[in-house]
GROMACS .gro file of C-alpha atoms in nm:
model
  350
    1MET     CA    1   0.051   1.716  -1.212
    2PRO     CA    2  -0.294   1.645  -1.063
    3MET     CA    3  -0.343   1.418  -0.767
    4GLN     CA    4  -0.465   1.070  -0.857
    5VAL     CA    5  -0.734   0.889  -0.661
    6GLU     CA    6  -0.712   0.525  -0.562
    7SER     CA    7  -1.008   0.350  -0.407
    8SER     CA    8  -0.974   0.051  -0.179
    9LEU     CA    9  -1.196  -0.255  -0.192
   10ARG     CA   10  -1.090  -0.363   0.156
   11SER     CA   11  -1.441  -0.335   0.305
   12ILE     CA   12  -1.620  -0.468  -0.004
   13PRO     CA   13  -1.741  -0.832   0.009
   14LEU     CA   14  -1.580  -1.050  -0.255
   15ASP     CA   15  -1.911  -1.112  -0.431
   16GLU     CA   16  -1.950  -0.735  -0.481
   17VAL     CA   17  -1.600  -0.669  -0.612
   18GLU     CA   18  -1.687  -0.689  -0.982
   19THR     CA   19  -1.991  -0.461  -0.960
   20THR     CA   20  -1.818  -0.216  -0.727
   21SER     CA   21  -1.512  -0.196  -0.953
   22ALA     CA   22  -1.732  -0.109  -1.250
   23GLU     CA   23  -1.898   0.165  -1.044
   24LEU     CA   24  -1.560   0.299  -0.934
   25GLU     CA   25  -1.454   0.323  -1.297
   26ARG     CA   26  -1.770   0.516  -1.378
   27ALA     CA   27  -1.701   0.746  -1.083
   28GLY     CA   28  -1.366   0.835  -1.238
   29VAL     CA   29  -1.113   0.679  -1.000
   30ASP     CA   30  -0.763   0.638  -1.140
   31ARG     CA   31  -0.674   0.326  -0.943
   32ILE     CA   32  -0.844   0.037  -0.764
   33CYS     CA   33  -0.665  -0.166  -0.499
   34ASP     CA   34  -0.713  -0.428  -0.231
   35SER     CA   35  -0.511  -0.533   0.073
   36GLU     CA   36  -0.403  -0.871   0.203
   37ILE     CA   37  -0.604  -0.865   0.524
   38ARG     CA   38  -0.863  -1.143   0.505
   39ARG     CA   39  -0.822  -1.240   0.140
   40ASP     CA   40  -0.564  -1.252  -0.136
   41PRO     CA   41  -0.570  -0.917  -0.321
   42LEU     CA   42  -0.452  -1.086  -0.639
   43LEU     CA   43  -0.790  -1.262  -0.648
   44SER     CA   44  -0.995  -0.944  -0.604
   45MET     CA   45  -0.784  -0.759  -0.862
   46THR     CA   46  -0.852  -1.038  -1.111
   47LEU     CA   47  -1.224  -0.990  -1.052
   48ALA     CA   48  -1.183  -0.612  -1.088
   49ALA     CA   49  -0.994  -0.657  -1.415
   50ALA     CA   50  -1.287  -0.850  -1.563
   51LYS     CA   51  -1.526  -0.556  -1.526
   52THR     CA   52  -1.304  -0.253  -1.593
   53SER     CA   53  -1.096  -0.121  -1.880
   54ARG     CA   54  -0.928   0.200  -1.760
   55PRO     CA   55  -0.815   0.214  -1.392
   56THR     CA   56  -0.480   0.086  -1.273
   57LEU     CA   57  -0.524  -0.221  -1.053
   58ALA     CA   58  -0.293  -0.275  -0.757
   59THR     CA   59  -0.224  -0.492  -0.457
   60ALA     CA   60  -0.180  -0.282  -0.147
   61VAL     CA   61  -0.007  -0.501  -0.052
   62THR     CA   62   0.075  -0.866  -0.124
   63ILE     CA   63   0.284  -1.020   0.156
   64ALA     CA   64   0.619  -1.109   0.002
   65PHE     CA   65   0.779  -1.344   0.251
   66ALA     CA   66   0.478  -1.575   0.254
   67ARG     CA   67   0.541  -1.657  -0.114
   68SER     CA   68   0.840  -1.738  -0.328
   69PRO     CA   69   0.947  -1.470  -0.579
   70MET     CA   70   0.870  -1.710  -0.864
   71VAL     CA   71   0.508  -1.759  -0.751
   72VAL     CA   72   0.455  -1.383  -0.727
   73ALA     CA   73   0.631  -1.319  -1.059
   74TYR     CA   74   0.391  -1.551  -1.241
   75SER     CA   75   0.080  -1.417  -1.064
   76ALA     CA   76   0.173  -1.054  -1.131
   77ARG     CA   77   0.259  -1.114  -1.495
   78ASN     CA   78  -0.058  -1.321  -1.554
   79LEU     CA   79  -0.271  -1.045  -1.405
   80ASP     CA   80  -0.088  -0.774  -1.598
   81ASP     CA   81  -0.148  -0.965  -1.921
   82TYR     CA   82  -0.514  -1.022  -1.835
   83SER     CA   83  -0.571  -0.653  -1.752
   84ARG     CA   84  -0.381  -0.540  -2.065
   85GLY     CA   85  -0.096  -0.377  -1.877
   86ARG     CA   86  -0.300  -0.214  -1.600
   87PHE     CA   87  -0.164  -0.411  -1.305
   88ARG     CA   88   0.076  -0.272  -1.046
   89LEU     CA   89   0.228  -0.510  -0.793
   90GLY     CA   90   0.258  -0.374  -0.442
   91ILE     CA   91   0.446  -0.593  -0.196
   92GLY     CA   92   0.530  -0.564   0.171
   93THR     CA   93   0.714  -0.761   0.437
   94GLN     CA   94   0.469  -0.779   0.731
   95VAL     CA   95   0.618  -0.794   1.081
   96ARG     CA   96   0.809  -1.087   1.226
   97ARG     CA   97   0.537  -1.246   1.436
   98HIS     CA   98   0.292  -1.263   1.146
   99VAL     CA   99   0.554  -1.400   0.906
  100GLU     CA  100   0.663  -1.673   1.147
  101GLU     CA  101   0.344  -1.753   1.339
  102ARG     CA  102   0.066  -1.676   1.088
  103PHE     CA  103   0.234  -1.759   0.758
  104ALA     CA  104   0.480  -2.019   0.895
  105SER     CA  105   0.760  -1.865   0.688
  106ASP     CA  106   1.123  -1.789   0.761
  107TRP     CA  107   1.223  -1.452   0.901
  108ALA     CA  108   1.542  -1.258   0.844
  109ALA     CA  109   1.639  -0.890   0.855
  110PRO     CA  110   1.343  -0.762   0.651
  111GLY     CA  111   1.513  -0.480   0.460
  112PRO     CA  112   1.800  -0.684   0.311
  113LYS     CA  113   1.570  -0.980   0.250
  114LEU     CA  114   1.322  -0.755   0.068
  115ARG     CA  115   1.608  -0.619  -0.147
  116ASP     CA  116   1.697  -0.976  -0.238
  117TYR     CA  117   1.331  -1.048  -0.315
  118LEU     CA  118   1.298  -0.746  -0.546
  119LEU     CA  119   1.613  -0.833  -0.735
  120ALA     CA  120   1.492  -1.191  -0.776
  121LEU     CA  121   1.156  -1.074  -0.912
  122GLN     CA  122   1.323  -0.840  -1.157
  123ALA     CA  123   1.561  -1.114  -1.272
  124ILE     CA  124   1.265  -1.337  -1.353
  125TRP     CA  125   1.088  -1.062  -1.544
  126ARG     CA  126   1.406  -0.981  -1.741
  127THR     CA  127   1.434  -1.347  -1.840
  128TRP     CA  128   1.083  -1.343  -1.981
  129GLN     CA  129   1.096  -0.994  -2.130
  130ASP     CA  130   1.453  -0.971  -2.260
  131GLY     CA  131   1.554  -1.334  -2.299
  132GLU     CA  132   1.832  -1.319  -2.039
  133PRO     CA  133   1.927  -1.657  -1.889
  134LEU     CA  134   1.784  -1.689  -1.538
  135SER     CA  135   2.082  -1.675  -1.307
  136TYR     CA  136   2.018  -1.501  -0.981
  137GLU     CA  137   2.220  -1.574  -0.668
  138GLY     CA  138   2.122  -1.385  -0.355
  139ARG     CA  139   2.160  -1.445   0.015
  140HIS     CA  140   1.800  -1.563   0.054
  141TYR     CA  141   1.689  -1.654  -0.299
  142SER     CA  142   1.864  -1.841  -0.578
  143LEU     CA  143   1.704  -1.891  -0.920
  144SER     CA  144   1.860  -2.077  -1.212
  145LEU     CA  145   1.595  -2.276  -1.398
  146MET     CA  146   1.359  -2.145  -1.668
  147THR     CA  147   1.290  -2.392  -1.946
  148PRO     CA  148   1.083  -2.298  -2.255
  149GLU     CA  149   0.782  -2.484  -2.115
  150PHE     CA  150   0.756  -2.236  -1.828
  151ASP     CA  151   0.885  -1.919  -1.995
  152LEU     CA  152   0.609  -1.662  -2.048
  153GLY     CA  153   0.813  -1.474  -2.306
  154PRO     CA  154   0.795  -1.097  -2.362
  155SER     CA  155   0.486  -0.894  -2.283
  156GLU     CA  156   0.364  -0.624  -2.515
  157HIS     CA  157   0.303  -0.416  -2.201
  158GLY     CA  158   0.662  -0.429  -2.077
  159LYS     CA  159   0.770  -0.529  -1.727
  160VAL     CA  160   0.520  -0.525  -1.442
  161ARG     CA  161   0.531  -0.204  -1.238
  162LEU     CA  162   0.648  -0.261  -0.884
  163ASP     CA  163   0.594  -0.075  -0.557
  164ILE     CA  164   0.689  -0.163  -0.202
  165SER     CA  165   0.528  -0.064   0.124
  166ALA     CA  166   0.763   0.139   0.340
  167VAL     CA  167   0.780   0.348   0.651
  168ASN     CA  168   1.138   0.301   0.777
  169PRO     CA  169   1.445   0.470   0.622
  170TYR     CA  170   1.599   0.155   0.471
  171ASN     CA  171   1.288   0.053   0.277
  172LEU     CA  172   1.217   0.409   0.168
  173GLU     CA  173   1.562   0.429   0.011
  174LEU     CA  174   1.518   0.080  -0.133
  175ALA     CA  175   1.194   0.184  -0.302
  176ALA     CA  176   1.357   0.483  -0.471
  177GLU     CA  177   1.655   0.274  -0.573
  178LEU     CA  178   1.480  -0.030  -0.724
  179CYS     CA  179   1.105   0.029  -0.765
  180ASP     CA  180   0.853   0.230  -0.963
  181GLY     CA  181   0.693   0.373  -0.652
  182VAL     CA  182   0.649   0.356  -0.279
  183ARG     CA  183   0.327   0.273  -0.102
  184LEU     CA  184   0.340   0.461   0.225
  185HIS     CA  185   0.193   0.281   0.521
  186SER     CA  186  -0.132   0.432   0.644
  187PHE     CA  187   0.042   0.492   0.977
  188VAL     CA  188   0.209   0.810   0.856
  189THR     CA  189   0.160   1.184   0.897
  190ALA     CA  190   0.213   1.478   0.665
  191GLU     CA  191   0.504   1.594   0.882
  192TYR     CA  192   0.669   1.253   0.866
  193ILE     CA  193   0.632   1.248   0.488
  194ARG     CA  194   0.792   1.591   0.455
  195ASP     CA  195   1.067   1.549   0.714
  196MET     CA  196   1.157   1.180   0.681
  197VAL     CA  197   1.010   1.018   0.371
  198TRP     CA  198   1.127   1.259   0.104
  199PRO     CA  199   1.488   1.290   0.225
  200ARG     CA  200   1.518   0.910   0.225
  201LEU     CA  201   1.359   0.880  -0.120
  202THR     CA  202   1.600   1.143  -0.251
  203ALA     CA  203   1.894   0.954  -0.101
  204GLY     CA  204   1.780   0.624  -0.253
  205ALA     CA  205   1.735   0.778  -0.596
  206ALA     CA  206   2.083   0.933  -0.577
  207LYS     CA  207   2.230   0.594  -0.491
  208ALA     CA  208   2.075   0.450  -0.807
  209GLY     CA  209   2.164   0.753  -1.022
  210ARG     CA  210   1.801   0.819  -1.109
  211ASP     CA  211   1.564   1.109  -1.067
  212LEU     CA  212   1.217   1.079  -0.919
  213GLY     CA  213   1.027   1.226  -1.212
  214ASP     CA  214   0.857   0.896  -1.295
  215PHE     CA  215   0.844   0.769  -0.936
  216THR     CA  216   0.505   0.746  -0.764
  217VAL     CA  217   0.438   0.818  -0.396
  218LEU     CA  218   0.111   0.657  -0.289
  219GLY     CA  219  -0.076   0.730   0.033
  220GLY     CA  220  -0.085   0.990   0.302
  221GLY     CA  221  -0.240   0.852   0.616
  222PHE     CA  222  -0.600   0.757   0.680
  223ILE     CA  223  -0.882   0.928   0.489
  224ALA     CA  224  -1.211   0.941   0.680
  225THR     CA  225  -1.484   1.050   0.443
  226GLY     CA  226  -1.837   0.981   0.328
  227ALA     CA  227  -2.149   1.146   0.198
  228THR     CA  228  -2.264   1.272   0.538
  229GLU     CA  229  -2.112   1.402   0.860
  230GLU     CA  230  -2.229   1.084   1.031
  231ASP     CA  231  -2.032   0.880   0.777
  232VAL     CA  232  -1.724   1.087   0.856
  233VAL     CA  233  -1.760   1.040   1.231
  234GLN     CA  234  -1.787   0.663   1.189
  235ALA     CA  235  -1.490   0.654   0.951
  236ARG     CA  236  -1.283   0.871   1.185
  237GLU     CA  237  -1.346   0.635   1.477
  238TRP     CA  238  -1.249   0.340   1.258
  239ALA     CA  239  -0.926   0.526   1.180
  240ARG     CA  240  -0.870   0.577   1.554
  241SER     CA  241  -0.884   0.199   1.603
  242ARG     CA  242  -0.631   0.148   1.323
  243VAL     CA  243  -0.395   0.414   1.462
  244ALA     CA  244  -0.414   0.235   1.796
  245PHE     CA  245  -0.350  -0.106   1.637
  246TYR     CA  246  -0.051   0.005   1.433
  247GLY     CA  247   0.075   0.228   1.711
  248SER     CA  248   0.108  -0.078   1.935
  249THR     CA  249   0.363  -0.228   1.694
  250ARG     CA  250   0.730  -0.164   1.767
  251ALA     CA  251   0.816  -0.123   1.399
  252TYR     CA  252   0.606   0.192   1.374
  253ARG     CA  253   0.728   0.363   1.691
  254PRO     CA  254   0.958   0.602   1.496
  255VAL     CA  255   0.654   0.774   1.345
  256LEU     CA  256   0.514   0.842   1.691
  257GLU     CA  257   0.856   0.950   1.818
  258HIS     CA  258   0.881   1.201   1.535
  259HIS     CA  259   0.594   1.384   1.705
  260GLY     CA  260   0.712   1.323   2.062
  261TRP     CA  261   0.450   1.052   2.123
  262GLY     CA  262   0.681   0.754   2.169
  263GLU     CA  263   0.544   0.663   2.510
  264LEU     CA  264   0.201   0.609   2.358
  265GLN     CA  265   0.347   0.305   2.183
  266SER     CA  266   0.462   0.163   2.517
  267GLU     CA  267   0.114   0.213   2.663
  268LEU     CA  268  -0.057   0.049   2.367
  269ARG     CA  269   0.194  -0.235   2.365
  270ALA     CA  270   0.120  -0.308   2.730
  271LEU     CA  271  -0.251  -0.339   2.653
  272VAL     CA  272  -0.179  -0.582   2.370
  273LYS     CA  273   0.028  -0.801   2.601
  274GLN     CA  274  -0.271  -0.806   2.836
  275GLN     CA  275  -0.497  -0.899   2.541
  276GLN     CA  276  -0.705  -0.586   2.603
  277TRP     CA  277  -0.764  -0.519   2.236
  278ASP     CA  278  -1.094  -0.341   2.298
  279GLN     CA  279  -0.915  -0.078   2.508
  280LEU     CA  280  -0.664   0.032   2.245
  281ALA     CA  281  -0.868   0.293   2.058
  282SER     CA  282  -0.967   0.478   2.376
  283ARG     CA  283  -0.600   0.555   2.443
  284VAL     CA  284  -0.553   0.748   2.118
  285PRO     CA  285  -0.630   1.118   2.181
  286ASP     CA  286  -0.779   1.344   1.916
  287GLU     CA  287  -0.447   1.525   1.874
  288VAL     CA  288  -0.279   1.204   1.764
  289LEU     CA  289  -0.572   1.089   1.550
  290ASP     CA  290  -0.589   1.420   1.367
  291ALA     CA  291  -0.221   1.394   1.273
  292PHE     CA  292  -0.278   1.058   1.106
  293CYS     CA  293  -0.628   1.109   0.965
  294THR     CA  294  -0.772   1.352   0.712
  295ALA     CA  295  -1.143   1.376   0.792
  296ALA     CA  296  -1.404   1.554   0.579
  297PRO     CA  297  -1.728   1.476   0.393
  298HIS     CA  298  -1.704   1.417   0.021
  299HIS     CA  299  -1.784   1.776  -0.074
  300GLN     CA  300  -1.506   1.916   0.147
  301LEU     CA  301  -1.247   1.644   0.103
  302ALA     CA  302  -1.041   1.800  -0.177
  303ALA     CA  303  -0.984   2.120   0.019
  304LYS     CA  304  -0.873   1.925   0.326
  305VAL     CA  305  -0.642   1.700   0.125
  306ALA     CA  306  -0.490   2.001  -0.051
  307GLU     CA  307  -0.423   2.166   0.285
  308ARG     CA  308  -0.254   1.860   0.437
  309LEU     CA  309  -0.106   1.661   0.149
  310GLY     CA  310  -0.092   1.884  -0.157
  311GLY     CA  311   0.252   1.860  -0.316
  312LEU     CA  312   0.361   1.575  -0.088
  313VAL     CA  313   0.216   1.264  -0.255
  314ASP     CA  314   0.097   1.160  -0.600
  315VAL     CA  315  -0.191   0.929  -0.509
  316ILE     CA  316  -0.432   0.926  -0.217
  317GLN     CA  317  -0.651   0.633  -0.124
  318ILE     CA  318  -1.018   0.672  -0.030
  319PRO     CA  319  -1.253   0.388   0.064
  320SER     CA  320  -1.511   0.271  -0.186
  321VAL     CA  321  -1.883   0.316  -0.134
  322ARG     CA  322  -2.080  -0.008  -0.108
  323VAL     CA  323  -2.253  -0.076  -0.436
  324HIS     CA  324  -2.610  -0.057  -0.301
  325ASP     CA  325  -2.548   0.240  -0.069
  326ASP     CA  326  -2.622   0.605  -0.127
  327GLY     CA  327  -2.325   0.834  -0.179
  328TRP     CA  328  -2.201   0.747  -0.527
  329GLU     CA  329  -2.290   1.089  -0.667
  330SER     CA  330  -2.100   1.277  -0.396
  331PHE     CA  331  -1.817   1.022  -0.420
  332ALA     CA  332  -1.778   1.089  -0.793
  333SER     CA  333  -1.781   1.465  -0.727
  334ALA     CA  334  -1.505   1.422  -0.469
  335VAL     CA  335  -1.296   1.224  -0.716
  336GLY     CA  336  -1.333   1.505  -0.971
  337ASP     CA  337  -1.247   1.771  -0.713
  338LEU     CA  338  -0.935   1.585  -0.602
  339ALA     CA  339  -0.794   1.605  -0.954
  340ALA     CA  340  -0.733   1.975  -0.886
  341VAL     CA  341  -0.506   1.904  -0.590
  342PRO     CA  342  -0.135   1.929  -0.684
  343SER     CA  343   0.066   1.609  -0.657
  344ALA     CA  344   0.431   1.569  -0.560
  345ALA     CA  345   0.549   1.543  -0.922
  346PRO     CA  346   0.805   1.660  -1.015
  347GLY     CA  347   0.908   1.716  -0.651
  348PRO     CA  348   0.766   1.749  -0.299
  349ALA     CA  349   0.638   2.064  -0.138
  350ARG     CA  350   0.880   2.195   0.125
   0.00000   0.00000   0.00000
């Protein structure tokens, strides 16, 4: 199966989302997504749906614990209906400090709570789609009321497709057990995908008695690209800052430890405690950056992706070009070239 290309709207201003999405469709991308960084990705995906007809639209990701499962179930179904079945809900947990101090929401062990959240979502969708009475009792979420006034009824497009963001073993297994795909965190390397991600996905699928033939693995680290070498250099340095930011977070230390770089996390963490945010990127050496980042101009990107990620993932994400910038022609060529890169389906390269 060919690799699919997803393009992120993360750096695109909201008032350019509609026009940019239309250009991305013309360029041949398979998927368009946005992240919950400084805006709600459900909003930008609604705008993208208005100006496109073919690409899958996805949140990458929506923060689950900041919203009730019922709120997300309605939003996802509404957007899936509006886009005629093209929406794919990606959800993630965020880390404890953000959940408690930024979103003012309750925190609990994130893996088990996310399991409860997924099961609650799926119970709601079964009620609408299959007419089952809503009766879900979990440790964190209980749902028992769905009167005809609020029942969306069945969708001609079926249930909304669901992915979760994952990097740790529990959530990787959870994705393969309960979801349609896994959205790998950008803070991941090809070696980690091969050595840690796929064994956990295989274990989760076995637990659920399913195979992974229709399961989608999205992502494969940072992609630094552009029309020119200068664009690539700038994108690579942006990726260095993101590696430093995520590397300072305790939850992602296992990825660094997999390469023997665990002490880098301690160093970065110390800088964060001192509020020296502008010093983080300088502590990430090229060796570390190159493990997390695939860097190449548009015309060389497919070859580099094939070398690093061919056979390991099904979808890679590349940043969108700004609508008024040069580079759309080379971007479209890169999208076409990437279709020749083998995906993980029906199984990962070893």
